[in-house]
Coordinates of C-alpha atoms and ligand atoms in Angstrom, one line a residue:
Chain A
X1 CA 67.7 85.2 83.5
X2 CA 71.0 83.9 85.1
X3 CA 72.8 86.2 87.3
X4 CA 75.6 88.1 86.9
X5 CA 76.1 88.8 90.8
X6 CA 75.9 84.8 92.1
X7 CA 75.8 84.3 96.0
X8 CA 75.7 80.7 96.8
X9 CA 75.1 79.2 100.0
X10 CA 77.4 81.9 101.4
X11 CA 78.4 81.4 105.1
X12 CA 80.5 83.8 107.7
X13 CA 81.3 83.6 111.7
X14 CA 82.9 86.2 113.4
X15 CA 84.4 84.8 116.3
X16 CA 84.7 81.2 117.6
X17 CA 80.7 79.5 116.9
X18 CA 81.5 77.7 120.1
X19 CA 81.6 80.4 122.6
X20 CA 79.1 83.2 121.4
X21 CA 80.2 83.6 117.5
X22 CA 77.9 85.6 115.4
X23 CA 76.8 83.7 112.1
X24 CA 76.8 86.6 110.2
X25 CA 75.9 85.1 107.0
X26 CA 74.2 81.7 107.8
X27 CA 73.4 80.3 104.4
X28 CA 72.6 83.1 101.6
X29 CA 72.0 82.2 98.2
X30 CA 70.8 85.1 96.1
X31 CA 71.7 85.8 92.2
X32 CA 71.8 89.5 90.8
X33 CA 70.9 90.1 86.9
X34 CA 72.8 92.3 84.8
X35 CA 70.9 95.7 85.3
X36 CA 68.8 94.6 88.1
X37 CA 68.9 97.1 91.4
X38 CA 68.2 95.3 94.5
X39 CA 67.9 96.4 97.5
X40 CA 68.7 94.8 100.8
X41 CA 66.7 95.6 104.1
X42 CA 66.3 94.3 107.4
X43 CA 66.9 95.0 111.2
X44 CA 70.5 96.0 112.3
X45 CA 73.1 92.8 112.9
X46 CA 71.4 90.6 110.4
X47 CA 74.1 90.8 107.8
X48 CA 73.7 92.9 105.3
X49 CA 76.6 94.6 105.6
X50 CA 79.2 91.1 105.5
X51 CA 76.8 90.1 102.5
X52 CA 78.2 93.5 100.1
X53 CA 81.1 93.3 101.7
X54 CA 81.5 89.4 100.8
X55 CA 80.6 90.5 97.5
X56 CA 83.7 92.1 96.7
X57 CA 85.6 90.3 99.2
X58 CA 86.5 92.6 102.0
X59 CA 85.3 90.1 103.9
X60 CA 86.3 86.1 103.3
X61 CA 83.5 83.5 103.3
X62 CA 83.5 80.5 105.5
X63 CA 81.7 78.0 103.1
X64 CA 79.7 79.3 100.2
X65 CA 80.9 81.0 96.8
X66 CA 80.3 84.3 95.5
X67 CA 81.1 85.0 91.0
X68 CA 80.5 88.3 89.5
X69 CA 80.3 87.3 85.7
X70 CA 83.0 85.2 84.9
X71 CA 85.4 85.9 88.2
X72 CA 85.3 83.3 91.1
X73 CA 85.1 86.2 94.0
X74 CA 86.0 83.5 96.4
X75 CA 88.5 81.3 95.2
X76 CA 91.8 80.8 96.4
X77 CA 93.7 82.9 94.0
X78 CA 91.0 85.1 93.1
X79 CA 92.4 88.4 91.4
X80 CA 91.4 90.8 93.8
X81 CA 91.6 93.9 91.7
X82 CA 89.8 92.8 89.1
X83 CA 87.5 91.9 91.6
X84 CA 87.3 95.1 92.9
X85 CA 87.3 96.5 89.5
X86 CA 84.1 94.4 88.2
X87 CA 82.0 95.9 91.8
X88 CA 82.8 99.3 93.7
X89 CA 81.6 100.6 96.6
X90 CA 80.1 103.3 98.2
X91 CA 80.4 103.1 102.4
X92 CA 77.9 104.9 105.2
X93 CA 81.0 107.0 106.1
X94 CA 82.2 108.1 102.5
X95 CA 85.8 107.2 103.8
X96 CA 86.7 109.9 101.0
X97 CA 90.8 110.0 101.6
X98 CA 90.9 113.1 103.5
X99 CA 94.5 114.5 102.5
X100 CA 93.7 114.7 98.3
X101 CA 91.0 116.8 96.8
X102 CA 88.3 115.6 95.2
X103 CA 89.5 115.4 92.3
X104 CA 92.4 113.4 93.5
X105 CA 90.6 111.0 95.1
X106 CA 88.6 110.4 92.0
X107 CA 91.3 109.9 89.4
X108 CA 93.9 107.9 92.0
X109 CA 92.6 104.0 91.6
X110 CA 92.3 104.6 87.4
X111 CA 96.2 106.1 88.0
X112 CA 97.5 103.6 90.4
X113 CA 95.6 100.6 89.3
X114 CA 94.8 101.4 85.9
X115 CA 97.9 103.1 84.6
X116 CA 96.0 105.5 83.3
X117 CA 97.7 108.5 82.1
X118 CA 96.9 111.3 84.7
X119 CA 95.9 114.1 82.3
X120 CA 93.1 111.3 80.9
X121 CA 92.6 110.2 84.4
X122 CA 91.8 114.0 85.0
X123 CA 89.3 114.8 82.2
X124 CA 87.2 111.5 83.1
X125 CA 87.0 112.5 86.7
X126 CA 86.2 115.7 85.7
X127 CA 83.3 114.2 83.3
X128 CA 82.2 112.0 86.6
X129 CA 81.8 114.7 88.8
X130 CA 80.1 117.0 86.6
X131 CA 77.9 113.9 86.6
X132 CA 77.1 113.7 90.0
X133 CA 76.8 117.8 90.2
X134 CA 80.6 118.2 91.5
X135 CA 81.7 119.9 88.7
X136 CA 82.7 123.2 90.8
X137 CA 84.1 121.4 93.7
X138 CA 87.0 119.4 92.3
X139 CA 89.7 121.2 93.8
X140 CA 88.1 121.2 97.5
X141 CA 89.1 118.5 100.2
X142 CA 86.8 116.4 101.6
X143 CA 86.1 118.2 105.2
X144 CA 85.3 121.0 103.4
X145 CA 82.1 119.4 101.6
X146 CA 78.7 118.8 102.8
X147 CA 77.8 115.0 103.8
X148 CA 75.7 114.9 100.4
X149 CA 78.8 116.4 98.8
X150 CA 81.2 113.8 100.3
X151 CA 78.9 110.6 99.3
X152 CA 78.1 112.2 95.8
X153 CA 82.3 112.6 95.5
X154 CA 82.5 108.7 97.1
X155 CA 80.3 107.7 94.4
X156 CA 81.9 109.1 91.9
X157 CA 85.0 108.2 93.2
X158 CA 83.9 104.5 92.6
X159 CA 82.8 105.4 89.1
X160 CA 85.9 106.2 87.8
X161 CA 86.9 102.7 87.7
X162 CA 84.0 101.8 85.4
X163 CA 82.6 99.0 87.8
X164 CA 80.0 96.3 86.2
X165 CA 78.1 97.1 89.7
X166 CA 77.8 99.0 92.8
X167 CA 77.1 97.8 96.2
X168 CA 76.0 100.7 98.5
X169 CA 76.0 100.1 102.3
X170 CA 73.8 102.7 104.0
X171 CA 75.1 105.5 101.7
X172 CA 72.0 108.0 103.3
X173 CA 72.1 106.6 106.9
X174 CA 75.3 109.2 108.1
X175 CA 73.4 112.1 106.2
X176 CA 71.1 115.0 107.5
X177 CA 67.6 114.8 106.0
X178 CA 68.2 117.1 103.5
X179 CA 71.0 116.2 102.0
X180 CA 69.8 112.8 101.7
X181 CA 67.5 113.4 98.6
X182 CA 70.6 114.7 96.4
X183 CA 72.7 111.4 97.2
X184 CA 69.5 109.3 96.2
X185 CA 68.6 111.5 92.8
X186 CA 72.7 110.6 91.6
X187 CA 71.9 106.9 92.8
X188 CA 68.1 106.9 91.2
X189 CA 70.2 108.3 88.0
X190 CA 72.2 105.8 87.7
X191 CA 69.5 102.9 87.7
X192 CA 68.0 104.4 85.4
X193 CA 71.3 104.1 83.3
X194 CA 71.3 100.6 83.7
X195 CA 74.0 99.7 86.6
X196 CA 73.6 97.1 88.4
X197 CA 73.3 98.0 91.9
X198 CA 73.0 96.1 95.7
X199 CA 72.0 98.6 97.8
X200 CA 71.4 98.2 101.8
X201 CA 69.4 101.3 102.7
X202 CA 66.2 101.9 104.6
X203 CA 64.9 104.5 102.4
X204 CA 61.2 103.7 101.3
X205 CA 61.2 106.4 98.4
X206 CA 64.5 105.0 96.5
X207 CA 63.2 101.5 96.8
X208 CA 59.7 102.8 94.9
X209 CA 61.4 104.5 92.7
X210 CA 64.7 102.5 92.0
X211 CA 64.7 99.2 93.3
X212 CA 63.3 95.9 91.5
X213 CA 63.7 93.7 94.0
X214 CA 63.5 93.8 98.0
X215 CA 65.6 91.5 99.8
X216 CA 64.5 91.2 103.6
X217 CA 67.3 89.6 106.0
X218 CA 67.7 88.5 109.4
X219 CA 70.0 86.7 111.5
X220 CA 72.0 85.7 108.9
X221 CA 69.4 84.4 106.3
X222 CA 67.5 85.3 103.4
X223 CA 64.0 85.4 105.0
X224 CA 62.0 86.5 101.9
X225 CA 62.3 88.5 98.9
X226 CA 59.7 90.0 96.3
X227 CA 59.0 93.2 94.3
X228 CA 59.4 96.2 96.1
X229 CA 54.7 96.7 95.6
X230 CA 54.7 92.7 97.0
X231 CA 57.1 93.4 99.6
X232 CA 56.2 96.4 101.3
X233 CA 52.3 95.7 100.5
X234 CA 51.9 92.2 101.3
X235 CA 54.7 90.2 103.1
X236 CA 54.0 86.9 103.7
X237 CA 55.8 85.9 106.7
X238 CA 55.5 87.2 110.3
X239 CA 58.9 88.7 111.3
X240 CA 59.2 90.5 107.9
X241 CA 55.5 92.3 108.7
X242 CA 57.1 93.1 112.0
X243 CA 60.3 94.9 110.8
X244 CA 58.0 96.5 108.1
X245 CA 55.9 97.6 111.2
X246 CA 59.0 99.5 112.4
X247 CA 60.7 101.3 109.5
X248 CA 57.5 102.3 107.9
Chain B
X1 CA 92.0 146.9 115.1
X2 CA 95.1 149.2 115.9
X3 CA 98.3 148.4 116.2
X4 CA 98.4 149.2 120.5
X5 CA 95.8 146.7 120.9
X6 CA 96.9 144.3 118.6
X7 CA 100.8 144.1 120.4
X8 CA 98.5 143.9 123.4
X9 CA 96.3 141.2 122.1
X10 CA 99.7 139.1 121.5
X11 CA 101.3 140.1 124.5
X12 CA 98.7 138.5 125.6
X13 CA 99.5 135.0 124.1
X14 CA 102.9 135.0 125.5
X15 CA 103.3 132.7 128.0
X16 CA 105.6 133.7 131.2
X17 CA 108.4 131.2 130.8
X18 CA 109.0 132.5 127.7
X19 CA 109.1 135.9 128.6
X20 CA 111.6 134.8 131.5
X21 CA 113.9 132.2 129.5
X22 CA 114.4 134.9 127.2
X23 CA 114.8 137.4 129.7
X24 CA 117.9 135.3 131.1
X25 CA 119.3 134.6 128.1
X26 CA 119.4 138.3 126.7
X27 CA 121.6 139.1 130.1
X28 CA 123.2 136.0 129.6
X29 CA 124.9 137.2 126.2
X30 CA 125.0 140.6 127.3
X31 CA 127.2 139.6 130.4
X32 CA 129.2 137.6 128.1
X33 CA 130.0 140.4 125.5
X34 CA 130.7 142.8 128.6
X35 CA 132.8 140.0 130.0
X36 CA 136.6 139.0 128.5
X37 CA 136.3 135.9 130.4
X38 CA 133.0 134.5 129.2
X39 CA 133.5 135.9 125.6
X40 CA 136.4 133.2 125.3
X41 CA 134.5 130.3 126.9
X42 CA 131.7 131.4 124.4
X43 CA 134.2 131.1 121.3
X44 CA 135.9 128.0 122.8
X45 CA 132.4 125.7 123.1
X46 CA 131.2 127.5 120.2
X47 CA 133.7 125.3 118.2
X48 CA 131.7 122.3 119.6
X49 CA 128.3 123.3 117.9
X50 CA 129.3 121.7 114.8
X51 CA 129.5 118.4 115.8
X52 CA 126.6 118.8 118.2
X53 CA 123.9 119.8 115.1
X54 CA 126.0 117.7 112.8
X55 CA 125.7 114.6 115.1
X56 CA 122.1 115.0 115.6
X57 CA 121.0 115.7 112.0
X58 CA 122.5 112.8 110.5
X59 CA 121.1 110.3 113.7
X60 CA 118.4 111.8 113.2
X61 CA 117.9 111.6 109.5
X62 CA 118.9 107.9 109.7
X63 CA 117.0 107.2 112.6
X64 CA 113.9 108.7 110.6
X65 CA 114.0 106.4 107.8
X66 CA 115.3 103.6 110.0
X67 CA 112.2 103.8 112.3
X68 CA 109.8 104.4 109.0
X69 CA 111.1 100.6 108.6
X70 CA 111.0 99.8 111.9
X71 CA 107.3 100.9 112.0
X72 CA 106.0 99.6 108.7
X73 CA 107.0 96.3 109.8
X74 CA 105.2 96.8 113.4
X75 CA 102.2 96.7 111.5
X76 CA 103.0 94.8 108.7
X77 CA 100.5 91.8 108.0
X78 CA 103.3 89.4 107.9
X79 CA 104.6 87.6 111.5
X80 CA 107.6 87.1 110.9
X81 CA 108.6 91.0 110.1
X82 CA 106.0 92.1 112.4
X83 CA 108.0 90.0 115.3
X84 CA 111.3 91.0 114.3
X85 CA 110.9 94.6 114.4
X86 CA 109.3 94.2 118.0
X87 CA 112.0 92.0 119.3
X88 CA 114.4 94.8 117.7
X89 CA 112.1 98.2 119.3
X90 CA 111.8 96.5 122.7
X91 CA 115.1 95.3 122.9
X92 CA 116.6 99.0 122.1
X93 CA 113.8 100.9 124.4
X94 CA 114.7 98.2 127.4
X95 CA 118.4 100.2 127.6
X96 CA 119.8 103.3 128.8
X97 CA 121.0 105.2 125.8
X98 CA 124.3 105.8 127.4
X99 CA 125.0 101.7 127.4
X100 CA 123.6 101.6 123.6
X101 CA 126.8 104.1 123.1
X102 CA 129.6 102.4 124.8
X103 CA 128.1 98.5 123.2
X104 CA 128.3 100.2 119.5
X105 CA 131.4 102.1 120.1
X106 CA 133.4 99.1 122.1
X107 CA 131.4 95.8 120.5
X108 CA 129.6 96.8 117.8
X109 CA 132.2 98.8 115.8
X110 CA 134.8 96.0 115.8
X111 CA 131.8 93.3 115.0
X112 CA 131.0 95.5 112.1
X113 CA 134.5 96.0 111.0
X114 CA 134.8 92.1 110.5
X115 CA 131.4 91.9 109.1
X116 CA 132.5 94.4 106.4
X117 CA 135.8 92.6 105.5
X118 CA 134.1 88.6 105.7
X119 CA 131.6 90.3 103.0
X120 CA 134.3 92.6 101.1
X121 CA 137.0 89.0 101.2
X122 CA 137.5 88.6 98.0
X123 CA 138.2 92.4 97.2
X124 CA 140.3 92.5 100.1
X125 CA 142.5 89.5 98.8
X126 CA 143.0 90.9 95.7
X127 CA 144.0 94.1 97.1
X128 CA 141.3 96.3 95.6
X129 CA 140.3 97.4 98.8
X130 CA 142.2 97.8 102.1
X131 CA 140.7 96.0 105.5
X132 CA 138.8 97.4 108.1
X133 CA 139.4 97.9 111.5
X134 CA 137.3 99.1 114.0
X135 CA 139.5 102.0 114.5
X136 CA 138.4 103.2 111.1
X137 CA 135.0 104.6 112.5
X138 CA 135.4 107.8 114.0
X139 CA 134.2 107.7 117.1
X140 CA 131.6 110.6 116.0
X141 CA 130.5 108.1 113.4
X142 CA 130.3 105.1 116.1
X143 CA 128.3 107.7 119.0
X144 CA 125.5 108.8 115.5
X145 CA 125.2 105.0 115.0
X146 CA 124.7 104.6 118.6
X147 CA 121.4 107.5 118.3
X148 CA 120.4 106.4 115.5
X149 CA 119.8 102.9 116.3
X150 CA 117.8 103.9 119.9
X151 CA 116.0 106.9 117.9
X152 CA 115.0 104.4 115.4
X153 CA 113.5 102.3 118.2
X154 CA 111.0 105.2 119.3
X155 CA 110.5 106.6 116.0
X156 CA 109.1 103.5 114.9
X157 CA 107.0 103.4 117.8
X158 CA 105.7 106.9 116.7
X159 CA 105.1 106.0 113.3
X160 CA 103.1 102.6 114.2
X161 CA 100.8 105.0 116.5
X162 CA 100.5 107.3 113.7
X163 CA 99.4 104.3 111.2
X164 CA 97.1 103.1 113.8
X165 CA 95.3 106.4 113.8
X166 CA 94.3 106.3 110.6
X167 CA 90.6 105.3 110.5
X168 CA 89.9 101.7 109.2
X169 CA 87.4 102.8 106.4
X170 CA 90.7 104.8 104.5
X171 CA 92.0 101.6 104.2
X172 CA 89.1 99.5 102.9
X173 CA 88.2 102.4 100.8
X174 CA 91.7 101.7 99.1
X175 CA 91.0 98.0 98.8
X176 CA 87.4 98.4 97.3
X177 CA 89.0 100.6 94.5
X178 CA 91.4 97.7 93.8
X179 CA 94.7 99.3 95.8
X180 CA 97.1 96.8 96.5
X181 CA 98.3 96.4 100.3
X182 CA 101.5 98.5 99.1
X183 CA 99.7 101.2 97.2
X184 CA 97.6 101.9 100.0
X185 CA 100.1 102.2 102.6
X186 CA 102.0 104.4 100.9
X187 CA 99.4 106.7 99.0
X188 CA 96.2 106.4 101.5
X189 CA 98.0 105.6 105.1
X190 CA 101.1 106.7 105.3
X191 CA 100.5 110.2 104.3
X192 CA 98.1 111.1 106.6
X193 CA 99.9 109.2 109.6
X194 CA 103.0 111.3 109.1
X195 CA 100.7 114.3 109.3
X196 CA 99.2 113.4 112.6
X197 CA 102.4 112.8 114.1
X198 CA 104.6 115.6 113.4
X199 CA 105.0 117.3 115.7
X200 CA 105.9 114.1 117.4
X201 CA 108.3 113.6 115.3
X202 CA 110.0 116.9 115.6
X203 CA 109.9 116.4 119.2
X204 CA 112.0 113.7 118.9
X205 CA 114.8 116.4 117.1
X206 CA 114.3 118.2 120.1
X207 CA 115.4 115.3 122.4
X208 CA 118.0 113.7 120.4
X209 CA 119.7 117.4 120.2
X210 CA 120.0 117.1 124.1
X211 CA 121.0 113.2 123.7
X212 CA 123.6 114.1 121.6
X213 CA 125.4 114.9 124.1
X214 CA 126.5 111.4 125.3
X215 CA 128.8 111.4 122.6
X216 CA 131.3 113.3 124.8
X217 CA 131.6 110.5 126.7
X218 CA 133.3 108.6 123.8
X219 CA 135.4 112.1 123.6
X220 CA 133.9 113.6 120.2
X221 CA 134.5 117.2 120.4
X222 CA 130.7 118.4 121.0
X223 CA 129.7 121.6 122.8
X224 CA 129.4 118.9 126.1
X225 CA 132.8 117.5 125.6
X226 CA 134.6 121.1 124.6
X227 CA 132.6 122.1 128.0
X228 CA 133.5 119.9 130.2
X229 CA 137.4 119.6 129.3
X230 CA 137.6 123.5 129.5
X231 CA 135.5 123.2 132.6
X232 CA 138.3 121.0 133.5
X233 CA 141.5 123.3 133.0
X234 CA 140.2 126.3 133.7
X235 CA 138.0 125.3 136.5
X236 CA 135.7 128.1 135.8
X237 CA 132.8 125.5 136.4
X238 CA 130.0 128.3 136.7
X239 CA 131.1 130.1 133.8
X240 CA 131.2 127.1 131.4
X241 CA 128.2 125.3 132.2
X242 CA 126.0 128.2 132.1
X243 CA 127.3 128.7 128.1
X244 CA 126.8 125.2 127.2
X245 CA 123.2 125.3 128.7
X246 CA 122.9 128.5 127.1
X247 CA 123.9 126.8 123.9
X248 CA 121.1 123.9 124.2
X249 CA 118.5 126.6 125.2
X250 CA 119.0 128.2 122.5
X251 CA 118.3 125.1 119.9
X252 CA 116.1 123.0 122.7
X253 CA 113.5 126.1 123.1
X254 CA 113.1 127.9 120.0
X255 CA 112.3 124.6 118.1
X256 CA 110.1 123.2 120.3
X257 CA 108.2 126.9 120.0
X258 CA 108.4 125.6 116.0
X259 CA 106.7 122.0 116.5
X260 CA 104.1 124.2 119.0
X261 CA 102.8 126.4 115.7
X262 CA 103.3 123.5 114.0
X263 CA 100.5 121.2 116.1
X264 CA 98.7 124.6 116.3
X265 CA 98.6 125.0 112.5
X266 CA 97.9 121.4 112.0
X267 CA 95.0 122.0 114.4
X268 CA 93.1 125.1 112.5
X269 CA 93.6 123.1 109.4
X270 CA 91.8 119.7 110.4
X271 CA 89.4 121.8 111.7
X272 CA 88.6 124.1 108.8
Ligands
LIG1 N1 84.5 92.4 112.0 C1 83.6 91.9 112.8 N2 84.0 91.2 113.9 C2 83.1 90.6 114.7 N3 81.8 90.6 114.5 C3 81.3 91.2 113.4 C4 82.2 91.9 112.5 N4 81.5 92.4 111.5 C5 80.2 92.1 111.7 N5 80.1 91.4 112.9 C6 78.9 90.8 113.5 O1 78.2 90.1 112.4 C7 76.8 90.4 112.5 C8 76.3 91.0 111.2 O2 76.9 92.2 111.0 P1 76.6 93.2 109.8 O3 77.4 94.4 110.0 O4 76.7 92.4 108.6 O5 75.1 93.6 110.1 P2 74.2 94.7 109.4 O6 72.9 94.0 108.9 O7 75.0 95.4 108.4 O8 73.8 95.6 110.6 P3 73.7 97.2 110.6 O9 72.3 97.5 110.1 O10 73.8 97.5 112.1 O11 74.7 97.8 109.8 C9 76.6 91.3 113.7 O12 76.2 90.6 114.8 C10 77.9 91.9 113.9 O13 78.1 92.2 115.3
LIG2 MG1 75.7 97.4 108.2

């Protein structure tokens, strides 16, 4: 199975290495399959968040390279918006843009960077957000919704563009507990559709029921990665059983 | 609730300087309707008000779009423009607006008269167009040159603060949805920076309404100038002044009352 996310040998420092950088990526090689949903875990500063956001290059790599299909993510030239267009993503603080509606914010990228016209713009944003159970709030602006309501309209939001995947970075993590299970069912959902997803979350339920594959960093590095049952059950070095100790 | 207590209830709200500004100017214009004497300064510097709004709307337009320039190049990714408008705002902030009015009126007029005709030579040679000479700027266009140049310089400033406000994630949000750098300063940023600073910006109206009056030192006929010269001839000094401040009160305090319900509506609505 070859992958159609590719991360190879991908390495980031923040600062100067030589007075107190952070490696924040320090050598990650990790492929994701067409369909595949993995999920990336591990203790807070180890990189999870420059690994997604390497992935569709809001961040620039060091030394390594990164493809999604076809596209070279970290070449020179790279086309960024059809970068951004083959992986969207959904952020811990829904950054929904806070002066349009909802349904503004859905249909503005297929508008602006699609050209598509804005009454077909508006019936597929209206189809998305039915999707993620927004179907009554697409004239509402975003301070007016509920955290669950904001991160289901963010997800959608990234929808609209049709990504080949999604890369989630703590979508639950700024949410009160119980909105956390509607944002989850709309991600389980699509899964189970067949999107390929990297998701960092800590959530225990989503990776049972969602993920195939648990990616455990630190400092930088890959430390080990299995099925979510091998992972969680029996990890086989020490500082993953340690982190496991904590978040379980 | 009835209509005793709610007159009470915004009676309430009303602060005292109002009441008392008002207050002075209501027997201000009465004295001057029940006076001969003050109802002919009152016509003769009304003739200046004109010029004074005219002067300041137009600097003031200018100088908004001239610092929306200014201030996208402030925070522009590229050096080079990001440098030039610097050198430009800290240049113009670093001198008294009066001194700005006499350089473009006495140097920078004339400079941009020969500007004009190096880059209109060939017209001028062939007699399509006749040469200009710095006398051809009015004076009231030289002093709204002048404002508009220093406004620019803290309007930009205004509008860089305003861009800086705007939380980080808008921006990558507009990049992770494929957004150019353009597209997203103009439809994500921009927007919602002009709506955290306007009543900033309206402020500056406020100020360059009262810096308009400089101009009368190049002699354009503003309610300062028509003031001052029948100040001058009259010598009723008392009389005069107290119109003209009259006059600026009147603009200078009710809009800043407008940019206060502005901020106030701004307020209720971010916080709905
Ligand atoms: N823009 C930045 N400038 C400087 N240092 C950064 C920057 N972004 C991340 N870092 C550093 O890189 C390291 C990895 O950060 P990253 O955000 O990827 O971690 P994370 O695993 O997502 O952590 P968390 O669980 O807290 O979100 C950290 O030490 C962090 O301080
Ligand atoms: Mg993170």
């Amino acid at each position: 199975m070859s992958g159609f996310i590719r991360v190879v040998d991908a390495v980031k420092t923040f600062g100067d290495p030589e007075r107190g950088g952070v490696r924040a990526l320090d050598g990650v090689s990790l492929e994701v399959a067409r369909g595949e949903v993995v999920l990336v875990i591990g203790p807070s500063g180890s990189g999870k968040s420059t690994l997604l956001r390497a992935v569709n290059r809001l961040e620039r790599l060091d030394s390594g390279g990164i493809w999604i299909g076809d596209d070279e993510v970290t070449a020179k030239r790279a086309d960024l918006r059809r970068i951004r267009e083959d992986a969207g993503m959904v952020f811990q603080s829904f950054n929904l843009f806070s002066h349009m509606s909802v349904i503004d914010n859905v249909t503005l990228a297929p508008r602006l960077v699609r050209g598509t016209p804005a009454r077909e713009a508006l019936e597929a944003g209206r189809a998305i957000l039915e999707r993620v159970g927004l179907g009554d709030k697409l004239d509402a602006y975003p301070r007016q919704l509920s955290g669950g309501q904001q991160q289901r309209a963010a997800i959608a939001r990234a929808l609209a563009m049709n990504p080949k995947a999604l890369l989630f970075d703590e979508p639950t993590s700024a949410l009160d507990p119980e909105m956390i299970k509607e944002v989850l069912d709309v991600m389980t959902a699509l899964a189970d559709d067949g999107m390929t997803m990297m998701v960092v979350s800590h959530e225990m339920g989503f990776a049972r029921a969602a993920a195939d594959r648990v990616v455990f960093m630190d400092r930088g590095r890959i430390v080990e990665q299995g099925t979510p049952d091998e992972l969680f059950a029996s990890p086989r070095e020490e500082r993953t059983k340690e982190f496991l100790g904590h978040i379980l | 609730m009835t209509n005793g207590r709610r007159a009470a209830g915004i009676a309430a709200g009303v602060p005292w300087w109002l009441v008392l500004l008002v207050g002075l100017g209501a027997i201000a214009l009465g004295t001057a309707l029940a006076d001969a004497s003050y109802r002919v300064i009152f016509g003769a510097v009304a003739r200046g008000f004109g010029v004074t709004i005219g002067v300041a709307l137009a600097s003031y337009a200018a100088s908004l779009a001239l610092g929306l320039l200014l201030g996208l190049a402030r925070s522009s990714r590229l050096r080079p423009l990001r440098e030039a408008s610097t050198f430009y705002i800290e240049l113009v902030r670093g001198l008294p607006m009066l001194v700005i009015l006499y350089y473009i009126a006495f140097v920078g007029a004339p400079a941009l008269a020969e500007v004009l005709n190096g880059l209109l030579a060939p017209l001028i040679r062939a007699g399509a167009v006749k040469a200009f000479q710095a006398r051809d700027f009015s004076f009231a266009t030289r002093a709204g040159l002048a404002l508009t140049l220093g406004y620019a310089a803290f309007i930009a400033e205004i509008f860089r603060a305003g861009i800086e406000s705007v939380d980080k994630g808008q921006v990558e949000a507009a990049h992770a949805l494929g957004l150019s750098h353009s597209q997203t300063m103009l439809r994500v940023v921009l927007p919602q920076a002009v709506k955290n600073v306007l009543p900033a910006l309206a402020n500056e109206f406020v100020a360059i309404i009262k810096d308009s009056a400089l101009v009368s030192v190049l002699g354009v006929q503003d309610i300062t100038q028509i003031g001052k010269v029948y100040a001058a001839s009259t010598f009723k000094f008392f009389e005069t002044y107290n119109v003209v401040a009259f006059f600026y009160l009147c603009m200078t305090v009710s809009l800043s009352m407008l940019v206060r319900a502005l901020e106030r509506r701004l307020k209720r609505e971010s916080a709905r």
